[in-house]
Coordinates of C-alpha atoms in Angstrom, one line a residue:
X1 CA -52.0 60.4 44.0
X2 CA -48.8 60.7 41.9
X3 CA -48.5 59.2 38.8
X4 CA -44.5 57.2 38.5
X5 CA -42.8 57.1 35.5
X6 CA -43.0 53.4 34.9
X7 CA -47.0 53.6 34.6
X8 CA -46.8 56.6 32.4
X9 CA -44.3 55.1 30.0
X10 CA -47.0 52.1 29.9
X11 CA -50.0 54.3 29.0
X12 CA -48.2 56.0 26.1
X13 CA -47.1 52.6 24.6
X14 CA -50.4 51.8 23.5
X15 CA -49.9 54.6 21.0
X16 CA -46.6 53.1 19.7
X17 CA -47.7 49.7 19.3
X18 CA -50.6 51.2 17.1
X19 CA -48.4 52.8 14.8
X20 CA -46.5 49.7 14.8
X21 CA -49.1 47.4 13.2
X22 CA -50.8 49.8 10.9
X23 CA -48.3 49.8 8.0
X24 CA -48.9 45.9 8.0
X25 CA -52.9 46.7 8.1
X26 CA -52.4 48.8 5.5
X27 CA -50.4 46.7 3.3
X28 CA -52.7 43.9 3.5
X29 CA -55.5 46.6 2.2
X30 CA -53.5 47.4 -0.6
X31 CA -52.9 43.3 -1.6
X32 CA -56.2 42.8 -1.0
X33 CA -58.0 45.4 -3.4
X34 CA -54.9 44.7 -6.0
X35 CA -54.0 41.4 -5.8
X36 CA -57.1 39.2 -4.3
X37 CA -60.4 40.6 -5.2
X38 CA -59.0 40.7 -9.0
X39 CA -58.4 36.9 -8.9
X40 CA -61.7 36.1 -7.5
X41 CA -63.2 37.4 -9.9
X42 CA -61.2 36.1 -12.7
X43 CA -61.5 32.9 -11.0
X44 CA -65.4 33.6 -11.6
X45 CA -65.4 34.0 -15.0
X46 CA -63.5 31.3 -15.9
X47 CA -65.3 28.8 -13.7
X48 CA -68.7 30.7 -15.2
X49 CA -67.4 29.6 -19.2
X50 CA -66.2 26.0 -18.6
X51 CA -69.8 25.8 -17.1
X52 CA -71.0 27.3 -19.8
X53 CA -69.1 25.1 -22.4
X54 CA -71.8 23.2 -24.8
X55 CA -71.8 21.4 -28.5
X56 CA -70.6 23.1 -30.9
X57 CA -68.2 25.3 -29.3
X58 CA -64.8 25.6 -30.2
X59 CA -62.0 24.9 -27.4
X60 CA -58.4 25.3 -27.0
X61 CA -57.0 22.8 -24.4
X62 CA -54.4 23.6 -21.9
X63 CA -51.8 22.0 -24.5
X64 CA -53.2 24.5 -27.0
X65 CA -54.9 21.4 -29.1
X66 CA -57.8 23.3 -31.0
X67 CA -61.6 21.4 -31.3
X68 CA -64.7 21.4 -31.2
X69 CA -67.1 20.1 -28.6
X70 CA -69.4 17.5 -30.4
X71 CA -70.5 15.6 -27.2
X72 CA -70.8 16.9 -23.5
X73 CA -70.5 13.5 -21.5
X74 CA -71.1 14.3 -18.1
X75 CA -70.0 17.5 -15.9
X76 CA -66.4 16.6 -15.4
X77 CA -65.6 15.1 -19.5
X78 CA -66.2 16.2 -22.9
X79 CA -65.8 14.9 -26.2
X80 CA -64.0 17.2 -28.5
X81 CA -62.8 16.3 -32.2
X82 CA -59.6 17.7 -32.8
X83 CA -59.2 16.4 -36.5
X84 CA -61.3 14.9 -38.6
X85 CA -62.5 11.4 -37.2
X86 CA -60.3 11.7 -34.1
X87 CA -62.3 12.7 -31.2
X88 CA -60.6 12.7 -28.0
X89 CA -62.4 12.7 -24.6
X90 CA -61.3 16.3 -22.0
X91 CA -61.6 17.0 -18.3
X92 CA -63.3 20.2 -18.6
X93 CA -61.0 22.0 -16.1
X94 CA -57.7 21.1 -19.0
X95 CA -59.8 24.1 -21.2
X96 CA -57.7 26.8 -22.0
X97 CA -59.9 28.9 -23.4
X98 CA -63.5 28.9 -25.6
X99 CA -63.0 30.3 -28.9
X100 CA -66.5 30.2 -30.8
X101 CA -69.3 29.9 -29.4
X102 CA -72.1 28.1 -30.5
X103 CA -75.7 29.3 -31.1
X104 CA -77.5 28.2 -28.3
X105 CA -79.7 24.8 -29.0
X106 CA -83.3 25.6 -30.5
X107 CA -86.2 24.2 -28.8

């Protein structure tokens, strides 16, 4: 049985379509280990330290307001004093960052 030229052609473009898709398999590789996994773990952290957030700690809010935590009210809202007397109530996601941490409570 003779092969035609129509079927060989056929066989040989699996090859091409290969090496057509692998520089987009490898570019998603790249993104992934450079761009992705990085986040996800940043991501991590900070959800990990506005868990973590407690009396006593110093914030800075996402308007970069400094204060102190004096009351945790629930696990969405704090209270934070931001001057003396004023205390202003937070959604904990709006925390910038967490400055000073407090020792933890003694039992």
């Amino acid at each position: 049985m003779l092969v035609t030229p129509a079927y060989a052609q056929s066989a040989a473009g699996g090859g091409e379509i290969l090496m057509s898709i692998l520089p987009f398999v490898l570019i998603f590789v790249i993104m992934y280990f450079l761009i992705i996994r990085p986040q996800r773990t940043q991501m991590k952290k900070r959800e990990e330290m506005l868990k973590n957030v407690r009396r006593g700690d110093q914030v800075v809010t996402g308007g970069g307001v400094l204060g102190k935590v004096t009351k945790v009210i629930d696990d969405g809202e704090l209270e934070v004093e931001i001057a003396d007397g004023v205390k202003v109530r937070l959604v904990r996601s709006l925390i910038a960052d967490v400055r000073v941490k407090s020792e933890p409570v003694k039992e």
